[in-house]
Coordinates of C-alpha atoms and ligand atoms in Angstrom, one line a residue:
M1 CA 27.4 30.4 -21.6
A2 CA 25.8 27.1 -22.6
A3 CA 22.0 26.8 -22.8
P4 CA 20.8 24.8 -19.7
D5 CA 20.1 21.2 -21.0
S6 CA 16.1 21.1 -20.7
S7 CA 16.2 17.2 -20.8
A8 CA 18.2 16.8 -17.3
P9 CA 15.9 16.7 -14.1
A10 CA 16.1 19.7 -11.9
P11 CA 18.5 19.4 -8.9
P12 CA 16.7 18.6 -5.3
T13 CA 16.5 21.9 -3.6
P14 CA 18.5 21.4 -0.5
P15 CA 16.5 22.2 2.6
T16 CA 18.9 25.1 3.8
D17 CA 16.2 27.7 4.5
P18 CA 14.0 26.2 7.2
A19 CA 10.8 28.1 6.4
V20 CA 11.2 27.0 2.5
A21 CA 11.1 23.5 3.9
M22 CA 8.4 23.9 5.7
L23 CA 6.4 25.6 3.1
R24 CA 6.8 22.5 0.7
L25 CA 5.8 20.2 3.6
L26 CA 2.6 22.5 4.4
G27 CA 1.7 22.5 0.7
G28 CA 2.0 18.9 0.7
F29 CA -2.0 18.4 0.2
Q30 CA -1.9 20.5 -3.0
L31 CA 0.8 18.1 -4.5
S32 CA -0.8 14.9 -3.5
Q33 CA -4.1 16.5 -5.7
A34 CA -2.0 17.4 -8.4
L35 CA -0.3 13.9 -8.7
Y36 CA -3.8 12.6 -8.4
V37 CA -5.0 14.5 -11.5
V38 CA -2.1 13.7 -13.5
A39 CA -2.4 9.9 -12.4
R40 CA -6.3 9.7 -12.8
A41 CA -6.0 11.4 -16.4
R42 CA -2.9 9.1 -17.4
V43 CA -0.7 11.7 -18.4
V44 CA 2.2 9.7 -17.8
D45 CA 0.9 6.9 -20.2
L46 CA 0.9 9.6 -22.6
L47 CA 4.5 10.3 -22.2
A48 CA 5.8 6.7 -22.1
D49 CA 7.2 6.9 -25.9
G50 CA 8.7 10.5 -25.4
P51 CA 7.8 14.0 -25.0
L52 CA 4.7 15.7 -26.0
R53 CA 3.7 19.3 -26.2
V54 CA 1.4 20.5 -23.4
D55 CA -1.6 21.3 -25.7
E56 CA -1.3 17.4 -27.3
V57 CA -1.6 16.2 -23.8
A58 CA -4.2 18.3 -23.2
R59 CA -6.4 17.4 -26.2
A60 CA -5.5 13.5 -25.3
T61 CA -6.5 13.7 -21.5
G62 CA -9.5 16.3 -22.0
L63 CA -7.8 18.7 -19.4
R64 CA -7.6 22.1 -20.1
P65 CA -4.3 23.6 -21.4
E66 CA -3.7 26.2 -19.4
P67 CA -4.2 24.4 -15.7
L68 CA -2.4 21.6 -17.2
R69 CA 0.5 23.4 -18.1
R70 CA 0.7 24.9 -14.3
V71 CA 0.3 21.4 -12.8
L72 CA 3.0 19.9 -15.0
R73 CA 5.2 22.9 -14.1
T74 CA 4.7 22.4 -10.4
L75 CA 5.3 18.5 -10.6
A76 CA 8.4 19.3 -12.8
T77 CA 9.9 20.5 -9.6
E78 CA 9.1 17.3 -7.7
H79 CA 11.0 15.1 -10.5
L80 CA 7.8 13.7 -12.1
F81 CA 8.1 15.7 -15.4
V82 CA 11.0 17.8 -17.1
R83 CA 9.7 20.8 -18.9
D84 CA 10.9 22.6 -21.9
E85 CA 9.2 25.7 -21.7
D86 CA 10.7 27.2 -25.3
Q87 CA 9.1 24.1 -27.0
D88 CA 6.1 23.8 -24.3
S89 CA 6.5 20.4 -24.4
V90 CA 6.8 17.6 -21.4
A91 CA 8.6 14.7 -20.9
L92 CA 8.9 12.1 -18.0
G93 CA 11.2 13.1 -15.0
P94 CA 13.0 10.5 -13.0
L95 CA 9.9 9.9 -10.7
G96 CA 7.4 9.5 -13.7
H97 CA 7.6 5.9 -14.4
T98 CA 6.0 5.2 -10.8
L99 CA 2.4 6.7 -12.1
L100 CA 2.7 4.6 -15.4
S101 CA -0.3 2.1 -15.6
N102 CA 0.2 -1.7 -15.6
T103 CA 3.9 -1.6 -14.6
D104 CA 5.1 -3.8 -12.1
D105 CA 6.5 -0.9 -9.7
S106 CA 3.3 1.2 -10.7
L107 CA 2.1 3.3 -7.8
R108 CA -0.8 4.4 -9.9
D109 CA -3.6 2.5 -8.2
L110 CA -2.1 3.8 -4.8
A111 CA -2.6 7.7 -6.1
L112 CA -6.3 6.8 -6.9
M113 CA -7.1 5.3 -3.9
W114 CA -5.2 7.5 -1.3
M115 CA -7.1 10.5 -2.9
E116 CA -9.9 9.1 -3.3
T117 CA -10.6 7.7 0.4
H118 CA -7.9 8.7 2.5
Y119 CA -7.7 12.5 1.5
R120 CA -10.8 13.6 2.9
P121 CA -10.4 11.5 6.4
F122 CA -7.5 13.2 7.2
A123 CA -9.2 16.6 7.5
H124 CA -10.4 15.1 10.8
L125 CA -6.9 13.8 12.3
W126 CA -7.2 16.9 14.8
S127 CA -10.2 15.0 16.5
T128 CA -8.3 11.7 16.6
L129 CA -5.9 13.2 18.9
H130 CA -8.4 14.1 21.2
D131 CA -11.0 10.8 21.3
E132 CA -8.9 8.2 19.8
V133 CA -11.8 7.8 17.1
P134 CA -9.9 7.2 13.9
A135 CA -10.5 10.1 11.4
A136 CA -12.1 7.9 9.0
E137 CA -15.0 7.3 11.3
H138 CA -15.4 10.8 11.9
E139 CA -15.8 11.1 7.9
W140 CA -18.1 8.3 7.4
G141 CA -19.4 7.4 10.8
M142 CA -18.2 3.6 10.6
P143 CA -15.1 1.9 10.4
F144 CA -13.1 2.0 7.5
F145 CA -13.4 -1.7 6.6
D146 CA -17.3 -1.4 6.9
W147 CA -17.3 1.6 4.6
L148 CA -15.1 0.0 1.8
A149 CA -17.5 -3.2 1.9
Q150 CA -20.3 -0.8 0.9
E151 CA -19.5 -0.5 -3.0
P152 CA -17.8 -2.9 -5.0
E153 CA -15.7 -0.2 -6.7
R154 CA -14.3 0.8 -3.2
V155 CA -13.2 -2.9 -2.4
A156 CA -11.6 -3.3 -6.2
G157 CA -9.9 0.2 -6.0
F158 CA -8.4 -0.8 -2.5
S159 CA -7.3 -4.2 -3.6
A160 CA -5.5 -2.7 -6.6
A161 CA -3.6 -0.2 -4.6
M162 CA -2.8 -3.0 -2.1
S163 CA -1.5 -5.0 -4.6
S164 CA 0.6 -2.2 -6.5
M165 CA 2.1 -1.4 -3.1
M166 CA 2.8 -5.2 -2.7
R167 CA 4.4 -5.2 -5.9
A168 CA 6.5 -1.8 -5.7
V169 CA 7.6 -2.4 -2.0
R170 CA 6.9 -5.4 -0.7
R171 CA 8.3 -8.0 -3.2
D172 CA 11.6 -8.2 -1.6
A173 CA 10.1 -9.1 1.6
L174 CA 7.8 -11.9 0.1
H175 CA 10.9 -13.4 -2.0
S176 CA 12.7 -13.6 1.1
L177 CA 10.2 -15.7 2.9
D178 CA 11.9 -18.8 4.3
L179 CA 9.7 -21.7 3.4
T180 CA 11.8 -24.4 3.8
G181 CA 9.7 -27.6 4.8
V182 CA 6.4 -25.7 4.5
R183 CA 3.5 -27.5 2.2
R184 CA 0.7 -25.6 2.7
V185 CA 0.5 -21.7 3.7
V186 CA -2.5 -19.7 4.5
D187 CA -2.6 -16.1 3.3
V188 CA -4.6 -14.3 6.2
G189 CA -6.2 -11.3 4.9
G190 CA -4.7 -12.1 1.7
A191 CA -7.1 -9.9 -0.7
D192 CA -7.3 -10.4 -4.1
G193 CA -4.6 -13.2 -3.8
T194 CA -1.9 -11.1 -5.5
A195 CA 0.8 -12.2 -2.5
L196 CA 0.1 -15.8 -2.3
A197 CA -0.1 -16.0 -6.3
A198 CA 3.8 -14.3 -6.2
V199 CA 5.1 -16.6 -3.5
A200 CA 3.5 -19.8 -5.1
E201 CA 5.1 -19.0 -8.5
R202 CA 8.3 -19.0 -6.9
H203 CA 7.5 -22.3 -4.9
P204 CA 6.0 -24.8 -7.1
E205 CA 5.5 -27.2 -4.9
L206 CA 3.5 -25.1 -2.4
R207 CA -0.1 -25.4 -1.9
G208 CA -2.4 -22.4 -0.1
T209 CA -5.2 -20.6 0.5
V210 CA -6.2 -17.3 0.3
F211 CA -8.3 -16.0 3.3
D212 CA -10.2 -12.7 3.3
L213 CA -13.4 -11.2 4.1
P214 CA -16.0 -12.9 1.1
H215 CA -16.6 -9.8 -0.9
V216 CA -12.9 -9.0 -0.9
V217 CA -11.4 -12.8 -1.7
A218 CA -14.3 -12.9 -4.6
A219 CA -11.5 -11.3 -6.8
A220 CA -8.8 -14.0 -6.0
P221 CA -9.9 -16.9 -8.0
A222 CA -9.5 -15.0 -11.4
L223 CA -6.3 -13.8 -10.3
L224 CA -5.0 -17.0 -9.5
E225 CA -6.2 -18.3 -12.9
R226 CA -4.1 -15.7 -14.6
A227 CA -1.1 -16.5 -12.6
E228 CA -1.2 -20.1 -13.4
V229 CA -1.5 -21.3 -9.5
A230 CA -5.3 -21.8 -9.2
D231 CA -4.6 -25.8 -9.0
R232 CA -2.7 -25.3 -5.9
V233 CA -3.9 -22.3 -4.4
D234 CA -7.8 -21.9 -3.2
T235 CA -9.8 -19.6 -1.4
E236 CA -11.8 -19.1 1.3
G237 CA -14.0 -16.1 2.6
G238 CA -14.5 -15.5 6.3
D239 CA -13.8 -13.2 9.4
F240 CA -10.3 -13.6 11.0
F241 CA -11.7 -12.5 14.2
A242 CA -14.1 -15.5 13.9
G243 CA -11.7 -18.2 12.8
V244 CA -9.2 -19.0 9.9
P245 CA -8.4 -22.2 7.9
A246 CA -7.2 -24.7 10.1
G247 CA -4.2 -27.1 9.3
A248 CA -1.6 -25.2 7.6
D249 CA 2.1 -25.4 8.3
A250 CA 2.6 -21.8 7.8
Y251 CA 0.4 -18.8 8.4
L252 CA 1.3 -15.4 6.2
A253 CA -0.3 -12.2 7.3
C254 CA 0.9 -9.4 4.9
F255 CA 0.3 -6.0 6.0
I256 CA -2.6 -7.4 8.5
L257 CA -1.8 -6.7 12.3
H258 CA -0.8 -3.1 11.6
D259 CA -4.4 -2.3 10.7
W260 CA -5.3 -3.3 14.6
N261 CA -4.6 -2.2 17.8
D262 CA -3.1 -4.7 20.5
E263 CA -6.3 -6.0 21.8
Q264 CA -7.7 -6.9 18.2
C265 CA -4.2 -8.2 17.1
A266 CA -4.5 -10.5 20.0
R267 CA -7.9 -11.7 18.9
I268 CA -6.7 -12.3 15.4
L269 CA -3.4 -14.3 16.8
A270 CA -5.8 -16.6 19.1
R271 CA -7.6 -17.7 16.1
I272 CA -4.1 -18.1 14.1
H273 CA -3.0 -20.1 17.1
E274 CA -6.2 -22.3 17.4
A275 CA -5.9 -23.1 13.7
A276 CA -2.2 -23.8 13.6
A277 CA -0.5 -27.2 15.1
P278 CA 2.3 -26.3 17.6
G279 CA 5.3 -25.7 15.6
A280 CA 3.8 -24.4 12.8
R281 CA 5.3 -21.0 11.2
L282 CA 3.7 -17.5 11.2
F283 CA 5.2 -15.0 8.9
L284 CA 4.2 -11.4 9.3
V285 CA 5.3 -8.9 6.3
E286 CA 5.0 -5.5 8.2
T287 CA 7.2 -2.4 8.4
V288 CA 9.3 -2.4 11.8
L289 CA 9.7 1.1 13.0
G290 CA 13.5 2.3 13.1
A291 CA 14.4 -0.5 11.0
G292 CA 14.6 -1.5 7.4
A293 CA 16.1 -0.1 4.2
A294 CA 13.8 3.1 4.4
P295 CA 12.6 3.8 7.8
G296 CA 10.5 7.0 6.6
V297 CA 7.8 4.6 5.1
G298 CA 7.0 2.9 8.3
A299 CA 6.7 6.3 9.9
L300 CA 4.4 7.5 7.3
L301 CA 2.3 4.4 7.2
D302 CA 1.9 5.0 11.1
L303 CA 0.2 8.6 10.2
T304 CA -2.0 6.4 8.0
M305 CA -3.1 3.9 10.7
L306 CA -3.7 6.5 12.7
G307 CA -5.9 8.3 10.6
M308 CA -7.9 4.9 8.9
L309 CA -7.9 2.4 11.3
T310 CA -7.2 1.7 15.2
G311 CA -3.7 0.3 14.1
R312 CA -0.2 1.3 14.3
E313 CA 3.2 0.5 13.0
R314 CA 5.4 -1.2 15.6
T315 CA 9.0 -1.4 16.8
R316 CA 11.1 -4.4 17.3
G317 CA 10.1 -4.4 21.0
D318 CA 6.4 -4.1 20.3
W319 CA 6.4 -7.0 17.8
N320 CA 8.2 -9.1 20.3
T321 CA 5.9 -8.3 22.9
L322 CA 2.7 -8.6 20.8
L323 CA 3.7 -12.3 19.4
G324 CA 5.4 -13.5 22.9
G325 CA 2.2 -12.6 24.6
N326 CA -0.2 -14.2 22.3
G327 CA 1.7 -17.8 21.8
F328 CA 4.3 -17.2 19.3
R329 CA 8.0 -17.3 19.7
V330 CA 9.7 -14.6 17.4
D331 CA 12.5 -16.4 15.5
G332 CA 13.7 -13.5 14.2
I333 CA 13.3 -10.3 12.3
R334 CA 14.3 -9.9 8.8
E335 CA 15.3 -6.8 7.0
T336 CA 14.9 -6.9 3.1
A337 CA 16.1 -4.8 0.2
G338 CA 12.9 -2.9 0.3
P339 CA 11.1 -0.9 3.4
M340 CA 9.2 -4.1 4.6
C341 CA 10.7 -6.5 7.2
V342 CA 9.6 -10.3 7.6
I343 CA 8.9 -11.2 11.2
E344 CA 9.3 -14.9 11.6
A345 CA 7.7 -16.6 14.3
T346 CA 6.5 -20.1 15.6
R347 CA 3.4 -21.5 17.5
T348 CA 4.4 -22.5 20.4
Ligands
SAM1 C1 -4.1 -3.6 4.4 S1 -5.0 -5.0 3.7 C2 -3.9 -5.8 3.0 C3 -4.0 -7.0 1.8 C4 -3.0 -7.7 1.6 N1 -2.2 -8.6 2.8 C5 -2.0 -7.3 1.0 O1 -0.7 -7.2 1.5 O2 -1.8 -6.4 0.1 C6 -5.9 -5.6 4.7 C7 -6.9 -6.7 4.6 O3 -7.4 -7.4 5.5 C8 -8.7 -8.0 5.1 N2 -9.5 -7.6 6.2 C9 -10.2 -7.0 7.4 N3 -11.2 -7.0 8.1 C10 -11.0 -8.5 7.9 C11 -11.8 -9.6 8.5 N4 -12.3 -9.0 9.7 N5 -11.5 -10.7 8.1 C12 -10.8 -11.2 7.2 N6 -9.9 -10.1 6.3 C13 -10.0 -9.0 6.5 C14 -9.2 -6.8 4.3 O4 -10.2 -7.0 3.4 C15 -7.8 -6.4 3.3 O5 -7.7 -7.4 2.3

């Protein structure tokens, strides 16, 4: 009989046994922490050029070899790594590259942020289903964005995670924006400018403003410089519940309204409505529950919203009602090759 090919990824386990499928789901919290360990220690980066012995990985990362070996073995069953037990070596598996540092589709910053901020609050989900207070507020005694603002490293980690998510799952949506006739766009809640820089790079005539809370948008000028769009894209700090920059012919809000409940969204939309002239375009990059190339992403993020904030993911009907009731006509909901959709609307 031929020896099994140790470089081939293990075949996925079919969920034929409901108890086994449930065990894997229930154990998800342990897998998340194991993923955090290898992401934080940059184990994946070490393997980018080829397999290494586990003791070499341990030496390079400062992790203890014996537990590291066990973590790698477990994550090999999740296709992160391929283990060669005879050689005691490890190589990247089919999912490994998603945790590399500094690649375009890296989710490493998200792995760090979710485990360092979102993990503990989720222990309070039970309470949220009784009192409507987000689990994050049970953990910290204050809303998520207030807690984030307390430490510059938290803000930087969150913006890095958002921009990595932007590149990994939202690029298709940003590339599909129809900006015909648009001269100036305001990115409402544009964080460190990653999204607007990507849009401006594709539209050389476009001018724009990244608008976010002052301590968040402070990171944007450097990023816009690096992207060589700083001569066309400026930044402004402020609170979108109080007002947004006026006079643009398009407003972009990428992953913003899903953070807030309908009443709070109505207040944000009212500020955009005041700032925009009739006929101005509004582009929302969001998930649409039940739609898009990967509907499971919206369902997962809906849980994130439930635990961390007052928001929710929304269906087509929800988006039509929310925008239609707040001075915007929905022109269409565009599905993209990725999990996100673009909701296109006009200020009436
Ligand atoms: C989920 S992040 C999305 C960031 C970015 N648009 C993206 O797609 O990666 C939400 C953003 O809303 C910003 N934000 C939260 N409250 C805000 C407020 N009151 N005024 C302005 N921006 C706010 C946060 O700082 C954060 O950058």
